[in-house]
PDB file of C-alpha atoms in Angstrom:
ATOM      1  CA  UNK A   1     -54.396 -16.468 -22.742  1.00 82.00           C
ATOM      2  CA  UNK A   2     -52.652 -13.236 -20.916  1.00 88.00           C
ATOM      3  CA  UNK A   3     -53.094 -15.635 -17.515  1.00 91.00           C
ATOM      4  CA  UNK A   4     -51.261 -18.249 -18.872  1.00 92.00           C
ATOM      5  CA  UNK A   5     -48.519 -16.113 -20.794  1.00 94.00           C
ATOM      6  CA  UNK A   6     -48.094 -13.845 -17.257  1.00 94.00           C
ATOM      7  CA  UNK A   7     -47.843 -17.259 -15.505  1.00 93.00           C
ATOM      8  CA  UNK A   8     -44.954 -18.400 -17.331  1.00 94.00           C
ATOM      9  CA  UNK A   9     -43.199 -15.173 -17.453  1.00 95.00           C
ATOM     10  CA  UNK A  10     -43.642 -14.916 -13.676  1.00 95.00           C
ATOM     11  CA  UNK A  11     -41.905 -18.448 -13.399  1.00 95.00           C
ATOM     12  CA  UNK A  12     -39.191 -17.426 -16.069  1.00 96.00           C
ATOM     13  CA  UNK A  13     -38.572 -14.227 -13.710  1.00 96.00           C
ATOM     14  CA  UNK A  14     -38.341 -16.073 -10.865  1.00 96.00           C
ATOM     15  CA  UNK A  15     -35.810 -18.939 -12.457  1.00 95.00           C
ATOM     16  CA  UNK A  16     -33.444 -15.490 -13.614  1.00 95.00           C
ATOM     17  CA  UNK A  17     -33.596 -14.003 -10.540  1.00 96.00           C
ATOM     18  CA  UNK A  18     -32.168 -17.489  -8.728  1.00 95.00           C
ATOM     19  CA  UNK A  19     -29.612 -17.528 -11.254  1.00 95.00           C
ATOM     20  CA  UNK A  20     -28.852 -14.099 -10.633  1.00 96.00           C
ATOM     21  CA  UNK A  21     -28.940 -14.351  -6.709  1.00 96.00           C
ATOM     22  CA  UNK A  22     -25.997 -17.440  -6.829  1.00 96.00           C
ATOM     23  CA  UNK A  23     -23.834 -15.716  -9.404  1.00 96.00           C
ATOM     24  CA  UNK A  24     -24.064 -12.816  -6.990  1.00 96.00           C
ATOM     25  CA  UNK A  25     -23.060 -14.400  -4.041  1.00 96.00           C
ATOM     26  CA  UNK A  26     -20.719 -16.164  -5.660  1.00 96.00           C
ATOM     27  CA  UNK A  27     -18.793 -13.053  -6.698  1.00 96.00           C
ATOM     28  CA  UNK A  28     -18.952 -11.926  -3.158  1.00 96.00           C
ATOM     29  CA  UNK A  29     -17.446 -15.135  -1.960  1.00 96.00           C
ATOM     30  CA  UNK A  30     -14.632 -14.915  -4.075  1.00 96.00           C
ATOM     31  CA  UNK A  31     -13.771 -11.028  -2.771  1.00 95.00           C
ATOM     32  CA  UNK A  32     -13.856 -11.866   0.393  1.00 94.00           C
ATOM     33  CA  UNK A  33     -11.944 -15.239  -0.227  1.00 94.00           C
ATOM     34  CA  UNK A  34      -9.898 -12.805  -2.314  1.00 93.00           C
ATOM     35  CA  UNK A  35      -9.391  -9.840   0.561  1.00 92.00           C
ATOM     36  CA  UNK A  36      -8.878 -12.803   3.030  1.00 91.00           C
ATOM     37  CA  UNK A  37      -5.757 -14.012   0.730  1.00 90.00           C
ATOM     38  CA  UNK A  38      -4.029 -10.328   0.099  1.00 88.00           C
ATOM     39  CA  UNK A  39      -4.297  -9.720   3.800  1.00 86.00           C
ATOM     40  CA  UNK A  40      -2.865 -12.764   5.052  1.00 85.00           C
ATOM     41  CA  UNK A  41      -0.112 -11.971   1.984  1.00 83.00           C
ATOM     42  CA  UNK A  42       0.505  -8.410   4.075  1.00 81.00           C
ATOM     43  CA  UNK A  43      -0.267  -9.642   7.575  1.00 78.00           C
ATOM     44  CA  UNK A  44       3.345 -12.551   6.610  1.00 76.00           C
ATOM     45  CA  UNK A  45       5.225  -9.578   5.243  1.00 63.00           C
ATOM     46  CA  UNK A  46       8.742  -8.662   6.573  1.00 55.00           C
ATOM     47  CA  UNK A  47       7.303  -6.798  10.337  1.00 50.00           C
ATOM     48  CA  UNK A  48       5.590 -10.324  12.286  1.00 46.00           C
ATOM     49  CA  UNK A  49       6.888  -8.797  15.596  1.00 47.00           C
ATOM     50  CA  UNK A  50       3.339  -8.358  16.596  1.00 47.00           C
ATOM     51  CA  UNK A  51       1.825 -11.589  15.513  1.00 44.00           C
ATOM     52  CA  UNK A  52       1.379 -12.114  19.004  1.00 45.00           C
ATOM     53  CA  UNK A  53      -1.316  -9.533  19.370  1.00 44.00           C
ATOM     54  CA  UNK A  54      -3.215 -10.735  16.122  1.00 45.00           C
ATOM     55  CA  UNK A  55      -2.542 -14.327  15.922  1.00 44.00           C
ATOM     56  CA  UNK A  56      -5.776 -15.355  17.235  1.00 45.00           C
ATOM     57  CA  UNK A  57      -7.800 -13.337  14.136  1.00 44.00           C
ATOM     58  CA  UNK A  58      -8.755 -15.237  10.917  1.00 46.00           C
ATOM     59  CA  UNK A  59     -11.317 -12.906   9.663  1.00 47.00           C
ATOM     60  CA  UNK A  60      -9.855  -9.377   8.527  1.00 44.00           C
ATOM     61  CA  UNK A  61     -13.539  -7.709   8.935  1.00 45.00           C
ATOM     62  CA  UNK A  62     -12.923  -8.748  12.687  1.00 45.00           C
ATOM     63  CA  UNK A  63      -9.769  -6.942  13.134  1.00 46.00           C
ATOM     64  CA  UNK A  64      -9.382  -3.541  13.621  1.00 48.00           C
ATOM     65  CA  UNK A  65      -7.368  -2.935   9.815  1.00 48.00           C
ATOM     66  CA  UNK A  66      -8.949  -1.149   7.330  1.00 48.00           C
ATOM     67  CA  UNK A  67     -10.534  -1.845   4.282  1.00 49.00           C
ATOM     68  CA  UNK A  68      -7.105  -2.529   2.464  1.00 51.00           C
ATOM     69  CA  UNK A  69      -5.536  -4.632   5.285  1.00 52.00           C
ATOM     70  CA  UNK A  70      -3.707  -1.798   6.298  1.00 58.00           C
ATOM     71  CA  UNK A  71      -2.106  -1.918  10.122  1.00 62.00           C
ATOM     72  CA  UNK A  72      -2.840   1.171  11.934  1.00 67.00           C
ATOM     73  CA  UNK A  73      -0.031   3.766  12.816  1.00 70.00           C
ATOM     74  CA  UNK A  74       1.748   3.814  16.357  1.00 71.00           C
ATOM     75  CA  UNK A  75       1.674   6.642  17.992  1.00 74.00           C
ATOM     76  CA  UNK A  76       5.009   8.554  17.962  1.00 69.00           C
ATOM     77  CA  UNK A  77       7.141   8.199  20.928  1.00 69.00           C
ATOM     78  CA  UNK A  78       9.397  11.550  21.671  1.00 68.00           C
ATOM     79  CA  UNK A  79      12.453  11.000  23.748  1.00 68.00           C
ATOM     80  CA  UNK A  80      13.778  14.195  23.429  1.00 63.00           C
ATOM     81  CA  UNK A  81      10.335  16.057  24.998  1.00 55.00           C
ATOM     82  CA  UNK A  82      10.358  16.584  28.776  1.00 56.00           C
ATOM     83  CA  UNK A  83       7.035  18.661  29.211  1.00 54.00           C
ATOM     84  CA  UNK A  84       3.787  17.902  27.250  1.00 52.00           C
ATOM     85  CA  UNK A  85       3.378  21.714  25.769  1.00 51.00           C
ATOM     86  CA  UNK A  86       6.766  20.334  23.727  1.00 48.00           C
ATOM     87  CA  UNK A  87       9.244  22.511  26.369  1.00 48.00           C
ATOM     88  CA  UNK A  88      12.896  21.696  25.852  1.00 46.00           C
ATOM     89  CA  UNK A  89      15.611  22.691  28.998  1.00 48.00           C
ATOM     90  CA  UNK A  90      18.108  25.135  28.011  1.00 49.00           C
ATOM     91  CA  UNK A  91      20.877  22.747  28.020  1.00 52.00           C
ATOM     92  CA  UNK A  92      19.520  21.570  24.557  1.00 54.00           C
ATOM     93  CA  UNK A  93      20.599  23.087  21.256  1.00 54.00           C
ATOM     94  CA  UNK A  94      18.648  23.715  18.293  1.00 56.00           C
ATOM     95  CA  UNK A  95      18.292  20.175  17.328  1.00 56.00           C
ATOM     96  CA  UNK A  96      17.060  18.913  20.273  1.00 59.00           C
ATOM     97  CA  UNK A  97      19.600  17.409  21.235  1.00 61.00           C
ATOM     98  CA  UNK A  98      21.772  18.049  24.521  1.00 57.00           C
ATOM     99  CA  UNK A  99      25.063  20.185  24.228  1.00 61.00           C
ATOM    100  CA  UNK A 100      27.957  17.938  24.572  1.00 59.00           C
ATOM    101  CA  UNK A 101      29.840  19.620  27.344  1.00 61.00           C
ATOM    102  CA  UNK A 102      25.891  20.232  29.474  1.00 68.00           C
ATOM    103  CA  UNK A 103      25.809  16.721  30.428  1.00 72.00           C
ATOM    104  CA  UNK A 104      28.093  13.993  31.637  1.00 81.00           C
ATOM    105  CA  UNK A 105      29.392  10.558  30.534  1.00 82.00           C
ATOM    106  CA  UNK A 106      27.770   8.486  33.826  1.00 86.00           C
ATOM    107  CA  UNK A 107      24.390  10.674  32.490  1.00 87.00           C
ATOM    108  CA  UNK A 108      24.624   9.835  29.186  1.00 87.00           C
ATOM    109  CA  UNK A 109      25.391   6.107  29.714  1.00 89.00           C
ATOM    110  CA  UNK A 110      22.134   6.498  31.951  1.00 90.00           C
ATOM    111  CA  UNK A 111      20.130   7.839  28.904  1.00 89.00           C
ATOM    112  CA  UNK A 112      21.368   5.177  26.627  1.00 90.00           C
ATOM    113  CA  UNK A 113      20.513   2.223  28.889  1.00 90.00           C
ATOM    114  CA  UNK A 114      16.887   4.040  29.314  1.00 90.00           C
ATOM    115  CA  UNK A 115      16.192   4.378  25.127  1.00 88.00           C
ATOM    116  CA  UNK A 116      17.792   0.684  25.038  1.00 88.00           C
ATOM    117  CA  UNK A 117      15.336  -0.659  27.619  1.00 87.00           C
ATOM    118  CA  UNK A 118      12.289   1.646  26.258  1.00 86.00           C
ATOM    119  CA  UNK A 119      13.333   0.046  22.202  1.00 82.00           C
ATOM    120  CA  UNK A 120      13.079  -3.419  23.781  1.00 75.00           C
ATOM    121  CA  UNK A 121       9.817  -3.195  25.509  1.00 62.00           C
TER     122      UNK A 121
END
């Protein structure tokens, strides 16, 4: 008697525990198919300009975004900085920014061209 009623609970278990094992990975299937979606949603936002770098990833666990299909930050480019300890030259005033009169029009046309060609690469 307990053999035969352990035997069928062991095969009851063992049905459940199927079940339980699809419905499982099901759910995971659908947030991943789900995560997939929201961060292709992001990834055709308003910024593509570096679609080129990422074009070739289909699988957001590959990239290198985080968990919320978040981009990581660039690293802040200073112009105005000359040395690395954050030194500016005394022709500079307090907002970093050259004195008007310290530098000359063929310089500044210089500077401009080099931010243009430094915004553009």
């Amino acid at each position: 008697k307990k053999d035969e009623y352990y035997r069928r609970m062991r095969e009851e278990m063992k049905k459940v525990d199927k079940e339980d094992k699809r419905l499982h990975r099901e759910r995971l299937r659908e947030n991943r198919i789900k995560k997939k979606m929201k961060w292709k949603k992001g990834k055709s936002g308003p910024d593509e300009e570096d679609e080129g770098e990422e074009a070739g990833e289909s699988d957001p666990s590959m990239s290198d975004k985080g968990p919320e299909g978040k981009g990581r930050r660039r690293s802040k480019v200073y112009f105005d900085s000359d040395g690395e300890d954050g030194e500016q030259g005394e022709s500079k005033d307090k907002s970093g920014l050259p004195k008007p009169d310290s530098i000359s029009l063929a310089e500044q046309e210089q500077l401009a061209l080099k931010l243009l060609s430094s915004m553009h690469s």
